[in-house]
Short mmCIF file of C-alpha atoms in Angstrom, two decimals:
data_model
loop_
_atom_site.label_atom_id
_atom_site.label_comp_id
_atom_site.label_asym_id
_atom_site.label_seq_id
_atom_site.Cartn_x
_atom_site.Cartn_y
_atom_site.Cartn_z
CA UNK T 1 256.86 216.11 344.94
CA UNK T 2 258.32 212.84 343.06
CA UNK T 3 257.77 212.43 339.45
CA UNK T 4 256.42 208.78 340.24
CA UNK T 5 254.12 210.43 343.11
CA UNK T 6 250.87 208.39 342.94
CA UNK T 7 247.28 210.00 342.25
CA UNK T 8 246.52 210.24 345.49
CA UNK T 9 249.32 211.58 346.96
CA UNK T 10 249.67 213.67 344.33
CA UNK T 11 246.24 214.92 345.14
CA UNK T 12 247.28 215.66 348.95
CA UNK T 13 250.22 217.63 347.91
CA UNK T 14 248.75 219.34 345.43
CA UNK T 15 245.68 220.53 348.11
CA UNK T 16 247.92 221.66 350.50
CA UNK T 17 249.49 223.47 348.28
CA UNK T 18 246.49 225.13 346.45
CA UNK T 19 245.50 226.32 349.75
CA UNK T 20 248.64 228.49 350.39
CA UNK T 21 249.19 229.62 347.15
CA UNK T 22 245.68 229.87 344.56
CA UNK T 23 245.16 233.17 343.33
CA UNK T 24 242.45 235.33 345.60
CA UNK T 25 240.00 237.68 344.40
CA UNK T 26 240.65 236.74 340.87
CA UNK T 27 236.79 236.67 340.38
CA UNK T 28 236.75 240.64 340.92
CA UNK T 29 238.72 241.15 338.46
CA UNK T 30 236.77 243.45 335.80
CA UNK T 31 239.34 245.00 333.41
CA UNK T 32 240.49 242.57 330.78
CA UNK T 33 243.80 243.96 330.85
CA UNK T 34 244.07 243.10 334.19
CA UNK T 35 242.93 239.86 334.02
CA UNK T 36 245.70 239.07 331.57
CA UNK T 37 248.56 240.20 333.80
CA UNK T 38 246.65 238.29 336.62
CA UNK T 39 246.92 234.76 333.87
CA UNK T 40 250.61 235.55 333.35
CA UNK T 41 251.47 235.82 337.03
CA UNK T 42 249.43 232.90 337.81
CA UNK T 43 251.17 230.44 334.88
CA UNK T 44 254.36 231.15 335.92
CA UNK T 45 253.82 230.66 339.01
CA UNK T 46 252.32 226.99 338.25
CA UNK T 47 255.60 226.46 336.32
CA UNK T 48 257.57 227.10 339.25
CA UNK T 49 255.70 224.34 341.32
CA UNK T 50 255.67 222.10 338.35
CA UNK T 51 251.84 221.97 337.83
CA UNK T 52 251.84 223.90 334.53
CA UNK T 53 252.20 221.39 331.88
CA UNK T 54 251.38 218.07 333.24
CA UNK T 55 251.00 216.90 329.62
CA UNK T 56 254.72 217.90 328.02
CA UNK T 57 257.47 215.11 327.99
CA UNK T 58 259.37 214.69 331.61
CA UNK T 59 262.42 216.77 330.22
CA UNK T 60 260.36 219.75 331.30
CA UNK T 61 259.45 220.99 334.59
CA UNK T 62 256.51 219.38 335.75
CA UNK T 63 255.81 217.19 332.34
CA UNK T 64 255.80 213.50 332.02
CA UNK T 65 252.63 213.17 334.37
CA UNK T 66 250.24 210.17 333.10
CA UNK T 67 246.74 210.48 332.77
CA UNK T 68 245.66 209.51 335.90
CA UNK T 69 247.93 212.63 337.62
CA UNK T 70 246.67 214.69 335.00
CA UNK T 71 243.28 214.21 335.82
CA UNK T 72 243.73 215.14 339.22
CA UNK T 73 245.81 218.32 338.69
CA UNK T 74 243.12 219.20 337.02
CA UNK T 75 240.10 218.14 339.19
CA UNK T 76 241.80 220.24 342.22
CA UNK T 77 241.88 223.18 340.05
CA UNK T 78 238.88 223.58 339.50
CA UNK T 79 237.77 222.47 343.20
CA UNK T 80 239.84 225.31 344.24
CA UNK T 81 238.32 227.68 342.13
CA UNK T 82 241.34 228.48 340.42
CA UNK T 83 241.25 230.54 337.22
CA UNK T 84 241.65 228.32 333.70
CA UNK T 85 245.35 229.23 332.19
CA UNK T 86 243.22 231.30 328.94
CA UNK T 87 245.94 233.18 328.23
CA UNK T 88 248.48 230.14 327.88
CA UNK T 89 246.30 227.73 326.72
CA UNK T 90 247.65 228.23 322.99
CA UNK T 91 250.82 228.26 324.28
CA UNK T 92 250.93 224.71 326.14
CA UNK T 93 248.72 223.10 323.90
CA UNK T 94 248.92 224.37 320.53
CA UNK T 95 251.88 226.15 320.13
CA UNK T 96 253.90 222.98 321.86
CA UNK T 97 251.87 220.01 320.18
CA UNK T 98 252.92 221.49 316.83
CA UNK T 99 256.35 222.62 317.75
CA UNK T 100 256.95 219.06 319.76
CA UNK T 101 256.08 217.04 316.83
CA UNK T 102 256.64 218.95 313.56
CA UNK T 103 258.86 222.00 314.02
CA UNK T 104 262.54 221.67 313.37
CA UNK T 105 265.49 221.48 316.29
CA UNK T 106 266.55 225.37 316.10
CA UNK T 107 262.84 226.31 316.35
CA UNK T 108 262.11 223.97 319.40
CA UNK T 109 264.86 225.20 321.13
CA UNK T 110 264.00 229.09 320.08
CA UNK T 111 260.00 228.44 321.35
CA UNK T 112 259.60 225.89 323.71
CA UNK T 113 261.46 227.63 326.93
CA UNK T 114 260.03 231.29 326.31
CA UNK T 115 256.78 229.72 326.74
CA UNK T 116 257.68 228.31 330.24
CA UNK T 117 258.63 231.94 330.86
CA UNK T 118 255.46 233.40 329.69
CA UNK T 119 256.04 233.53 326.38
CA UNK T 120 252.23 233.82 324.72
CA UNK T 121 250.94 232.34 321.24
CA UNK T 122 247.57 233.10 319.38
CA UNK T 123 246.66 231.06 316.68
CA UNK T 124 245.81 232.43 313.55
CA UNK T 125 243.59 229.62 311.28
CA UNK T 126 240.13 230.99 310.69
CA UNK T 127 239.01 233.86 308.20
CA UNK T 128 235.85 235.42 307.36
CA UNK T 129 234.04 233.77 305.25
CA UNK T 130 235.76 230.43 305.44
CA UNK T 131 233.33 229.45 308.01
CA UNK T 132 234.15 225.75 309.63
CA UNK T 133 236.22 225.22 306.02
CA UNK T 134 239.94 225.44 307.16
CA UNK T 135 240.89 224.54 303.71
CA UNK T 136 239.22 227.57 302.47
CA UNK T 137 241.38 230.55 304.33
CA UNK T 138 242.48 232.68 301.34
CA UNK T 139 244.92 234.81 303.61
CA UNK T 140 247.94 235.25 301.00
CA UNK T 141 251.62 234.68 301.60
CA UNK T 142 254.20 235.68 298.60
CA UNK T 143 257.88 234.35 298.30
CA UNK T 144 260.15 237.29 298.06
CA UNK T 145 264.30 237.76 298.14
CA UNK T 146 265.82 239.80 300.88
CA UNK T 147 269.72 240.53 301.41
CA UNK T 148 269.06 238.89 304.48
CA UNK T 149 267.33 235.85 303.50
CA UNK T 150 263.85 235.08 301.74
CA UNK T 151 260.79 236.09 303.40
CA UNK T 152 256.78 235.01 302.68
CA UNK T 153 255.15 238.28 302.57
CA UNK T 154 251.46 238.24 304.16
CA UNK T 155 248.32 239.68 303.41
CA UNK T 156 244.49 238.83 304.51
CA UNK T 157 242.72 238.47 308.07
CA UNK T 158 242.06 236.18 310.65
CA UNK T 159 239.18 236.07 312.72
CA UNK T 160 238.20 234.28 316.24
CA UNK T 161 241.87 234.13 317.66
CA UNK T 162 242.46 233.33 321.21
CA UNK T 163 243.81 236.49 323.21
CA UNK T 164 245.45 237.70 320.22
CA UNK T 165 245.62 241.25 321.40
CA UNK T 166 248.14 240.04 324.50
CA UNK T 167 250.20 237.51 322.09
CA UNK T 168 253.68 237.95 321.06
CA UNK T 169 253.64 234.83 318.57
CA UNK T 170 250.80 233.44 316.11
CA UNK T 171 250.95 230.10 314.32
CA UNK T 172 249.59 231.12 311.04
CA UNK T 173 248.03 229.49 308.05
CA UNK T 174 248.57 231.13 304.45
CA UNK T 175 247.95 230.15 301.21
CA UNK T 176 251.11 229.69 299.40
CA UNK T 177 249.41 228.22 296.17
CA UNK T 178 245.41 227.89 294.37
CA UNK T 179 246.76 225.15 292.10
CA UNK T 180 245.44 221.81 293.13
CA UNK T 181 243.64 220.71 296.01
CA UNK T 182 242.88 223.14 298.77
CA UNK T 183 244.69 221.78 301.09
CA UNK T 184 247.45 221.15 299.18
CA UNK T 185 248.32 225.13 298.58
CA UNK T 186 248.66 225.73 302.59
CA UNK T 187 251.95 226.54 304.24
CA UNK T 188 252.36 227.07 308.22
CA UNK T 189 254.43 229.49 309.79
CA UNK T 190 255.17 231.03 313.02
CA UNK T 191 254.90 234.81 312.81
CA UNK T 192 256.13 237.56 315.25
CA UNK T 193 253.02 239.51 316.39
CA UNK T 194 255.27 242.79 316.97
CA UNK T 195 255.92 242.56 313.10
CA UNK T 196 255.23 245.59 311.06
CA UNK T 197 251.91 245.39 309.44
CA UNK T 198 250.01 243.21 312.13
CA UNK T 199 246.92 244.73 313.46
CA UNK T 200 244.85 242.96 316.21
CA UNK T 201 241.22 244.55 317.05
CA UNK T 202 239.50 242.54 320.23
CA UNK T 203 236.25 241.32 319.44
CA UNK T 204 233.45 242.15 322.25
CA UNK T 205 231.63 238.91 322.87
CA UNK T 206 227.75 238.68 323.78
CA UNK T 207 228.80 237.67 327.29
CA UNK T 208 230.80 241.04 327.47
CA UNK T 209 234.12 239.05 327.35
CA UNK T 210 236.95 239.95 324.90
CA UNK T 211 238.57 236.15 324.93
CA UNK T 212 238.75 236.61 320.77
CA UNK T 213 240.10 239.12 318.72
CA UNK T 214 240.88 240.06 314.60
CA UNK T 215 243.85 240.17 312.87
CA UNK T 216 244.96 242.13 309.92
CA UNK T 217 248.04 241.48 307.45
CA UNK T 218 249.06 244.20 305.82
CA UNK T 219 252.36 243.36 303.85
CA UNK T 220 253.76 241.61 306.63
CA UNK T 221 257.08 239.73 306.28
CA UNK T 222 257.92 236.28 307.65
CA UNK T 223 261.18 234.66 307.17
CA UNK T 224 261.56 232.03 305.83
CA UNK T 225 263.29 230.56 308.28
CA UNK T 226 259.98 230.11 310.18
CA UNK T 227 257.85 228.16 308.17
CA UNK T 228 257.33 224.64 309.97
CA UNK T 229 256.83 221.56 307.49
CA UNK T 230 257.71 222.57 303.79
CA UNK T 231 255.66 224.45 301.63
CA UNK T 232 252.54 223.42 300.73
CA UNK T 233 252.81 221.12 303.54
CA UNK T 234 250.75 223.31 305.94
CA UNK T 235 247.22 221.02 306.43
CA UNK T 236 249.66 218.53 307.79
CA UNK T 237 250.71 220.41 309.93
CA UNK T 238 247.69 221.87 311.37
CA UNK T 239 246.61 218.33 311.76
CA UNK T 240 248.95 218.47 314.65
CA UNK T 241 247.41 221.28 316.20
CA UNK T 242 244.14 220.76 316.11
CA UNK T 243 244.53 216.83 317.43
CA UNK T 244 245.89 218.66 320.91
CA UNK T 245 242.76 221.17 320.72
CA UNK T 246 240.40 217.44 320.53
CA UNK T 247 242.75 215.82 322.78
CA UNK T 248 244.87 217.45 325.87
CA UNK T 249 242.17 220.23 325.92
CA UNK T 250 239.22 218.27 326.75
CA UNK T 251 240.57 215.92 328.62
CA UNK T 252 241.70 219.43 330.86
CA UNK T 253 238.31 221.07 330.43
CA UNK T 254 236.37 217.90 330.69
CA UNK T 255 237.85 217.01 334.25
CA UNK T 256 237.83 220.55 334.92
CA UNK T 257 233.98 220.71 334.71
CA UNK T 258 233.54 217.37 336.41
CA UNK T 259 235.18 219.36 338.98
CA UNK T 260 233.06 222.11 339.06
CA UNK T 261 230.34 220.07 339.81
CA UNK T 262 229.99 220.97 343.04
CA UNK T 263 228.96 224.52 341.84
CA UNK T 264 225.64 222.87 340.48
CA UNK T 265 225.52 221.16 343.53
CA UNK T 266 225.57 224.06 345.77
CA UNK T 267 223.13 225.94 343.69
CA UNK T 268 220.36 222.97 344.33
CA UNK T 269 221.46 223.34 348.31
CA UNK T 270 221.08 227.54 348.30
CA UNK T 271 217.51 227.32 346.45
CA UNK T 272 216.00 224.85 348.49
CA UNK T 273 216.14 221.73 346.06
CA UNK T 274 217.98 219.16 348.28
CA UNK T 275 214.76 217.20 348.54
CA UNK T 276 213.41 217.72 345.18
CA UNK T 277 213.40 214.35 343.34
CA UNK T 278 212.75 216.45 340.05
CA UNK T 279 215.72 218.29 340.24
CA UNK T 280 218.10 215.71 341.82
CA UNK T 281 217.29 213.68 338.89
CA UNK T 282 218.31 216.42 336.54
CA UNK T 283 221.46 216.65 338.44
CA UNK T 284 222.12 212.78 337.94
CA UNK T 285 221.37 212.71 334.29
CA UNK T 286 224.16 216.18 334.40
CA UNK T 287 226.59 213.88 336.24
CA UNK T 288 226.33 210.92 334.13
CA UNK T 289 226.36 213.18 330.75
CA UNK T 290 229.72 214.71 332.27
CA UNK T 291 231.23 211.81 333.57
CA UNK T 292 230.61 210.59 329.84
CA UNK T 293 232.65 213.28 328.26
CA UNK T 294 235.44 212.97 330.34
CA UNK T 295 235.56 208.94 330.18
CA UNK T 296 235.04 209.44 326.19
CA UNK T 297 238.16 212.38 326.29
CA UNK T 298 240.45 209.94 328.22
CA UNK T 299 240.16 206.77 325.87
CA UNK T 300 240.62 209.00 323.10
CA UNK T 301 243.93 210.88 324.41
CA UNK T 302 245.31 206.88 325.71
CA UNK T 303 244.34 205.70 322.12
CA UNK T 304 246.00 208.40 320.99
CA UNK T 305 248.98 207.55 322.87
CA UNK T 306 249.20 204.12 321.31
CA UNK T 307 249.13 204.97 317.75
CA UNK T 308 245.43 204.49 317.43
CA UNK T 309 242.94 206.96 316.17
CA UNK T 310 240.56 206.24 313.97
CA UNK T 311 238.13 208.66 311.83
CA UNK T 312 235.39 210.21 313.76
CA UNK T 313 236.11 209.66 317.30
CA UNK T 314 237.69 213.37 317.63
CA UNK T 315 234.38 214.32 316.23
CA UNK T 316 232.86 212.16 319.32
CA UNK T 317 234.99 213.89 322.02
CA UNK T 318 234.25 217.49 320.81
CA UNK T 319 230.81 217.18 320.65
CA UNK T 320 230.10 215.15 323.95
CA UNK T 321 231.96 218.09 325.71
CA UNK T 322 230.13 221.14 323.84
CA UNK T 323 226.70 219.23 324.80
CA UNK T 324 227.86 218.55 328.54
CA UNK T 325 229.02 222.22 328.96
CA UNK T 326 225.71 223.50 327.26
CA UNK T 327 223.54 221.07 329.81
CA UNK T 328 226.02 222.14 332.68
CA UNK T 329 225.35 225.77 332.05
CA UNK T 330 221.72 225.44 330.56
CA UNK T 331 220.67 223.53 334.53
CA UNK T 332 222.87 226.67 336.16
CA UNK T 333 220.54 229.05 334.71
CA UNK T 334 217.63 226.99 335.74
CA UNK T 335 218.32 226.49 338.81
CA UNK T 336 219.53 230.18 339.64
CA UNK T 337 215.69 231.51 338.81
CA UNK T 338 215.24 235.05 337.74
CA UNK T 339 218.26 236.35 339.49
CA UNK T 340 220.58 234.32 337.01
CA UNK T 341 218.84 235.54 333.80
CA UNK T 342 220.17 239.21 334.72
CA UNK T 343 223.53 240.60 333.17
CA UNK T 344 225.82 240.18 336.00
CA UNK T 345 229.93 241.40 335.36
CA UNK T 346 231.54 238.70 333.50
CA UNK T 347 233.69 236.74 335.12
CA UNK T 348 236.97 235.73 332.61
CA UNK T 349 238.76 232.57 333.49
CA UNK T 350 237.02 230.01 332.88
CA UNK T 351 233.99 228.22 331.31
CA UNK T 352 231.89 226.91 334.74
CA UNK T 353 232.42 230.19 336.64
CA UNK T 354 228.75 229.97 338.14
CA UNK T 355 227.86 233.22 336.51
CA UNK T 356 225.25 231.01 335.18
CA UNK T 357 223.83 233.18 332.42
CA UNK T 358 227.14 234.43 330.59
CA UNK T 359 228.55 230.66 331.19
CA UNK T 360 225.76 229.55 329.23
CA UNK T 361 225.88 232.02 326.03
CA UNK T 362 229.61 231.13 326.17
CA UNK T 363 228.75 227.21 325.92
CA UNK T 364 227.82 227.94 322.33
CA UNK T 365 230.82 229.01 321.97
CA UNK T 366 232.09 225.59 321.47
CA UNK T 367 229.58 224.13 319.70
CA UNK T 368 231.03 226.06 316.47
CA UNK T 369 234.99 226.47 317.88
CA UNK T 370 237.43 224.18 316.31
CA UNK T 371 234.45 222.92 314.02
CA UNK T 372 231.29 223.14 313.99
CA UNK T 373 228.11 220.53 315.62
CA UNK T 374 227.27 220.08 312.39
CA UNK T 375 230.69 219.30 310.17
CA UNK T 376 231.64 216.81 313.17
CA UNK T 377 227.63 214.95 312.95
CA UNK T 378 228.50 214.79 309.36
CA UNK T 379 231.98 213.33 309.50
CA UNK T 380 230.52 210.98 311.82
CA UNK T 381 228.14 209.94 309.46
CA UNK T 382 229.95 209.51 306.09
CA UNK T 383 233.26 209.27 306.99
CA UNK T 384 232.59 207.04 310.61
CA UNK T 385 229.53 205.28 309.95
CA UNK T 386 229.37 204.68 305.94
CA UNK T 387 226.38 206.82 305.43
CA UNK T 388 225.44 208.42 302.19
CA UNK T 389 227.34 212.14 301.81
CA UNK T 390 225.15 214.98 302.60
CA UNK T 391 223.80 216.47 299.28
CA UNK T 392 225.12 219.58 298.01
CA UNK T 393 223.02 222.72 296.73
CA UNK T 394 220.16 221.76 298.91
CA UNK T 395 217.45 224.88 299.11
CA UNK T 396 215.17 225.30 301.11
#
């Protein structure tokens, strides 16, 4: 393959290869430890054909792809019915927006190749009772001296982290200082999850997935060596993060689900709908609504590209994908009758697996992930549109 292959031969070439080498019987995979060694195996070997990390610069194997390829890498994945990279995803997106644009030289050149070799990152931002508030987190980080150099020293919990239990890094959020604005007291750093003091408890999901997990600081030491940004600086820095989350991942899982299409498709085909006007109008409203989110996720990311992003239109993106996926899923179910409303095995991997039922309690998943429905109507509204704030100590 040529770095200036074109879509559609990229397409051909990526087929052909998809067919010799996508992972089989990943579906039956029903141990969670498993899976995880099946998501390792599988990443590297996308790095190794250069498929990987479509989105990193062209220095790295694979990167440099525009959006068009992009798209289509990750159309045909999900056409082949390849598993979504779960366990990486914080890795290639999170871990490397934030490293790529605000860590310094010796830590780029520390982090960015052990994640090409499998290297995994969880992200540690949300806390109990902090809600959708990221300015809130309370978890506590104290300067100290050490013979061997100064080190913050942790304590407090995160909640809702991505595969934490399998991750050997964590970009964390502390709170360095209470003076001042809330965002002002924040401080970033990137902490080694085999540090003394770190305890990560999975969190069983509804579905019967463990995708999120706890963690618990107990006096843990981080040089300070690894804080990214200065202190105090840290809500800067997560800006960094979280733009990738509302950018590079949905245009991935967007495209992905416009892919996965055909799953809905074949559902209507299997229970006898082909002729139902009813039904195949449902599915055309389900197109359009997808087709939507994508088209919405790609002007955002090529804005974002060319120095333009304004106030609200991350909000947009999020929550035109969280409503597709909950209409994609919601018409699954539907359509599936009373055989899809039973608890069948989950299946991890991805979010349009066609196990209809646990697809669909995972859609609302991401109406609260990475900020709530609600926060992102009401930064639309005040902060995009002009309206009047929303009034505080409402009750009901």
């Amino acid at each position: 393959m040529t770095d200036q292959a074109s879509p559609d031969t990229l397409r051909s070439e990526l087929r052909s290869w998809l067919a010799a080498n996508k992972p089989q019987g990943w579906r039956d995979i029903t141990d969670h430890k498993a899976f995880a060694d099946s998501q390792k195996q599988w990443f590297l070997k996308l790095v190794e054909a250069g498929y990987a990390i479509p989105h990193w610069p062209k220095e790295w194997p694979g990167g440099g792809r525009s959006l068009a390829e992009q798209k289509v890498i990750y159309e045909e994945m999900a056409a082949a019915d390849t598993p979504r990279l779960l366990l990486s995803f914080i890795s290639t997106y999170h871990a490397y927006a934030t490293l790529h644009e605000c860590a310094n030289d010796e830590q780029k050149t520390r982090y960015l190749p052990g994640i090409l070799k499998g290297e995994t990152w969880c992200q540690g931002f949300s806390e109990p009772g902090a809600g959708s508030d990221l300015a809130a987190i309370k978890c506590k980080a104290e300067r100290d001296s050490r013979p061997d150099g100064d080190v913050y020293v942790v304590n407090g919990q995160k909640i809702w982290s991505t595969m934490a239990q399998y991750a050997d890094m964590c970009l964390l959020l502390v709170r360095t200082s209470s003076e001042g604005a809330k965002q002002a007291g924040i401080t970033y750093l990137l902490m080694d999850m085999k540090s003394p003091g770190v305890t990560v408890r999975p969190i069983e999901q509804i579905q019967g997935d463990e995708e999120f997990a706890e963690i618990f600081l107990d006096n843990v030491e981080v040089p300070v060596s690894q804080r990214v940004g200065e202190e105090g600086a840290g809500w800067a820095v997560a800006q960094a993060t979280l733009a990738s989350e509302r950018g590079l991942t949905l245009l991935e899982l967007s495209n992905r689900m416009r892919g996965a299409l055909s799953r809905v498709a074949e559902l209507i085909r299997e229970h006898g709908h082909a002729e139902d006007r009813g039904i195949l109008r449902d599915f055309g409203a389900l197109v359009t609504q997808v087709d939507a989110a994508s088209a919405l996720a790609d002007r955002f990311l090529e804005n974002r590209i060319a120095g333009i992003e304004r106030v609200g239109d991350a909000s947009i993106v999020k929550n035109a994908y969280s409503r597709a996926l909950r209409a994609y899923s919601l018409l699954g179910v539907r359509l599936g009758g009373m055989a899809e409303q039973y608890r069948a095995p989950i299946t991890f991997g991805d979010l349009n697996t066609g196990n209809w039922m646990a697809d669909f309690m995972n859609s609302y998943a991401w109406t609260i992930a990475g900020g709530s429905e609600e926060v992102q109507r009401n930064i639309i509204a005040e902060r995009m549109l002009g309206m009047p704030r929303e009034p505080k100590g409402w009750v009901l």
